[in-house]
C-alpha cells in the first residue's frame, strides 16, 4: 500500500506508483500498474501468477486468506492470456461462495468442504474471463457469508494483515486480507449487509457494493437474494472501476439483473468533487461511534469541502429501525435459501441415516455452524404461521420507509458520507457469544442493501495503526458519482 | 409481539435441523436478546405503507420461448452424495 499521506495530484501519484512498482512484488501492485507493465512486455501474466503463488506459500500460512488455489490451472490460463483485453492476464481472487467451473466451492462451510466442485461458472466469472482475467485463489469467508469477522468460517481463521491479532472483518474477510496482504492484486467479494465494505474498511483496501441488479448474482451461493450483490475489493479506486466494467450487466439467468447502460466507470474518475453536494446523515453521527473513527470521517468530509464540495446535513429518520428490519429479512431469506442444503443433491450427507427425515436433520446438524443455525432458526421463526405478518410483513413495510428516506435524501445530495463501521477492526474473539452486539455493528452498511443503493469504502488515515474507511453511498445506479468521490478521497 | 422468547426446538423441527440440548438453550437465550431488539419495529407507523420485497420494481420478465443450452445431468450428479442409474439415491421413503 502507498503511504497514507499521498501526493496531491494524480500525475505525481502515477509516477510514485511507477517508482514503487520496481520494488514491490507483482502480486502487491494495482491492476492498472500491472496492466501497463504487461502492455510494454516488461512482465508476463505467468510472472504475476508465479509471484502470487510464492507469496501465498511463503506468507499465507500466517494470514489464512485463502482456502484453496489451483496454480497449474491459472498458469495454463496465463500462458493463453489475451493482453489486448481490458483485464488481460490479470489474476483475481474469488470469494469461496462464487462458483468457478471445476473448482471446489466451500462457502466456508463443513457442509460443502471437500464435497462440492462447481459444475459451472458464475456469470461474474464468465464476464471476468471474457475481459481476459484469470480467477485465481478462493478466499475465506464467514460460513455462507453470515458474519462480520470471518471468524464464523467453518474452515479456518483469517488474520488482518494490517493488524495481526485483529479480525479482517467479514464476511469477505479473506478477499480483503488477500488484497491487503499483497497476495493478489484484486478480489471479488459479496455484500449482503456490508460484507465487502466493512472488511475493506478494516483491512485498508477499496471495496464496492454495486447497486442491486447492477451485477448478476447467478452462481453466487444465495444468502439473502433481495440483498446480495457481488463486487470488487482492490488497492485503488481505478482498479475497482476496471473490475466493475467487467462484471456489470444484465444476465438472462438472473431476472433481477438490470438491463441498464454500462458506462466506462474509469472515465471521469479524476473530475473531482467541485460542485458536488455531499450529505452527512445526522443519525449516523450520534452515540456509539469511536471518537477517532468519527474524527477521521469528519476530517475527510472537510477536505472534500475544501476541494469545492458542498456539505449538507441530511436526515435518514428510519435509521434506528434498520438493524431490526435487516435481521428479519436477511435470516428469512437465508432460511429459505439454505433449505437446499439437505444432504440429497450435494454436500456432506450424514452417514447411515435411519430414514429420510434424519438424513435432512442430521446432515444439517453436522454441516452448519452456530451462526448459520441461529439465523435459520430466526428466519424460520419470523416466517412461521402466526408470526409472518407481525414480523416479516412488518419488516418489508419498514424497508419501504428506509428506501424512501434515501430517495428523499438523494433529491438533495449527490452522495452521502458516513463511517463504514462504528469501530476499527476488533481483536479476534472479541464479540463471540454475543450475536446481537455483532449485529448492531452493521448499522452503517445494511441500509444500502435494504434500499438497493450502491456504496463504497475507501481507506482513510489509520487510527492507532488500524485501518479505517470512509463509506460513500450513492443512489441506485449512481456508481460513477461515488467512484469519482472515492477517487478524490484516495488523494487526500 | 409481546413475548420475545422463541420455542427453539419447535422451530428447529420446522427448519429440519437437529440441535443438541446445549444449542437449544444457547440459541434460545441469544435469540431472545435479538427478538427484544426486533420489537422496536412495533413503534413504526406502517399504516398504508406498501411492503418492499425487492429493490428493483421489475416484474414478470419474459424471454423468447427458445431452447438454450443448460447443464448436462452429469454436471448435477457429480456432487451427489449417493447415486445410482443416473439418479440421486436416498433412503426408502414409502413402505411397500
Coordinates of N, CA, C and O in Angstrom, one line a residue, chain B residues 28-63:
Chain B
X28 N -31.7 -20.2 22.3 CA -32.9 -19.6 23.0 C -32.6 -18.3 23.6 O -33.2 -17.3 23.4
X29 N -31.5 -18.3 24.4 CA -31.2 -17.0 25.2 C -30.6 -16.0 24.3 O -31.0 -14.8 24.4
X30 N -29.8 -16.3 23.3 CA -29.3 -15.3 22.3 C -30.4 -14.7 21.5 O -30.4 -13.5 21.3
X31 N -31.3 -15.6 21.0 CA -32.3 -15.1 20.1 C -33.4 -14.3 20.9 O -34.0 -13.4 20.3
X32 N -33.5 -14.5 22.2 CA -34.4 -13.7 22.9 C -33.9 -12.2 22.9 O -34.7 -11.3 22.7
X33 N -32.6 -12.1 23.1 CA -32.0 -10.7 23.0 C -32.2 -10.1 21.7 O -32.6 -8.9 21.6
X34 N -32.1 -10.9 20.6 CA -32.3 -10.3 19.2 C -33.7 -10.0 19.0 O -34.0 -8.9 18.5
X35 N -34.6 -10.8 19.5 CA -36.1 -10.5 19.3 C -36.5 -9.3 20.1 O -37.3 -8.5 19.7
X36 N -35.9 -9.1 21.3 CA -36.2 -7.9 22.1 C -35.8 -6.6 21.3 O -36.6 -5.6 21.3
X37 N -34.7 -6.7 20.6 CA -34.3 -5.6 19.7 C -35.3 -5.4 18.6 O -35.7 -4.3 18.2
X38 N -35.7 -6.5 18.0 CA -36.6 -6.5 16.8 C -37.9 -5.9 17.2 O -38.6 -5.3 16.3
X39 N -38.3 -6.0 18.5 CA -39.6 -5.5 18.9 C -39.7 -4.0 18.6 O -40.8 -3.4 18.6
X40 N -38.6 -3.3 18.5 CA -38.5 -1.9 18.1 C -39.4 -1.5 17.0 O -40.0 -0.4 16.9
X41 N -39.6 -2.5 16.0 CA -40.3 -2.2 14.8 C -41.8 -1.9 15.1 O -42.5 -1.3 14.3
X42 N -42.3 -2.4 16.3 CA -43.7 -2.2 16.6 C -44.0 -0.7 16.9 O -45.1 -0.2 16.8
X43 N -42.9 0.1 17.1 CA -43.1 1.6 17.2 C -43.5 2.3 15.9 O -44.0 3.4 15.9
X44 N -43.1 1.7 14.8 CA -43.2 2.4 13.5 C -44.6 2.4 13.0 O -45.3 1.3 13.0
X45 N -45.1 3.5 12.5 CA -46.4 3.6 11.9 C -46.3 3.2 10.5 O -45.7 3.8 9.6
X46 N -46.9 2.0 10.2 CA -46.8 1.4 8.9 C -48.2 1.4 8.2 O -48.3 0.8 7.1
X47 N -49.1 2.2 8.7 CA -50.4 2.3 8.1 C -50.3 2.8 6.7 O -49.7 3.8 6.4
X48 N -50.9 2.0 5.8 CA -50.9 2.4 4.4 C -49.6 2.3 3.6 O -49.5 2.7 2.4
X49 N -48.6 1.7 4.2 CA -47.3 1.6 3.6 C -47.2 0.2 2.8 O -47.6 -0.8 3.4
X50 N -46.8 0.3 1.6 CA -46.7 -1.0 0.8 C -45.4 -1.8 1.2 O -44.4 -1.1 1.5
X51 N -45.5 -3.1 1.3 CA -44.3 -3.9 1.6 C -43.3 -3.8 0.4 O -43.7 -3.8 -0.7
X52 N -42.0 -3.9 0.7 CA -41.0 -3.9 -0.3 C -40.2 -5.2 -0.2 O -39.5 -5.4 0.7
X53 N -40.5 -6.1 -1.2 CA -39.8 -7.3 -1.1 C -38.5 -7.3 -1.9 O -37.7 -8.2 -1.9
X54 N -38.3 -6.2 -2.6 CA -37.3 -6.2 -3.6 C -36.8 -4.8 -3.9 O -37.6 -3.9 -3.8
X55 N -35.5 -4.6 -4.3 CA -35.1 -3.2 -4.6 C -35.4 -2.8 -6.0 O -35.5 -1.6 -6.2
X56 N -35.6 -3.7 -6.9 CA -36.0 -3.3 -8.2 C -37.4 -3.6 -8.5 O -37.9 -4.7 -8.2
X57 N -38.1 -2.7 -9.1 CA -39.6 -2.9 -9.3 C -39.9 -3.6 -10.6 O -41.0 -3.4 -11.1
X58 N -39.0 -4.3 -11.2 CA -39.4 -5.1 -12.4 C -40.2 -6.3 -12.0 O -40.1 -6.8 -10.9
X59 N -41.1 -6.7 -12.9 CA -41.9 -7.9 -12.6 C -42.1 -8.7 -13.9 O -42.2 -8.1 -15.0
X60 N -42.3 -10.0 -13.7 CA -42.6 -10.9 -14.8 C -41.9 -10.6 -16.1 O -42.5 -10.4 -17.2
X61 N -40.6 -10.7 -16.0 CA -39.8 -10.6 -17.3 C -40.0 -11.8 -18.1 O -39.9 -12.9 -17.6
X62 N -40.3 -11.6 -19.4 CA -40.4 -12.8 -20.2 C -39.3 -12.8 -21.3 O -38.7 -11.8 -21.6
X63 N -38.9 -14.0 -21.7 CA -37.9 -14.2 -22.7 C -38.5 -15.0 -23.9 O -39.6 -15.6 -23.7

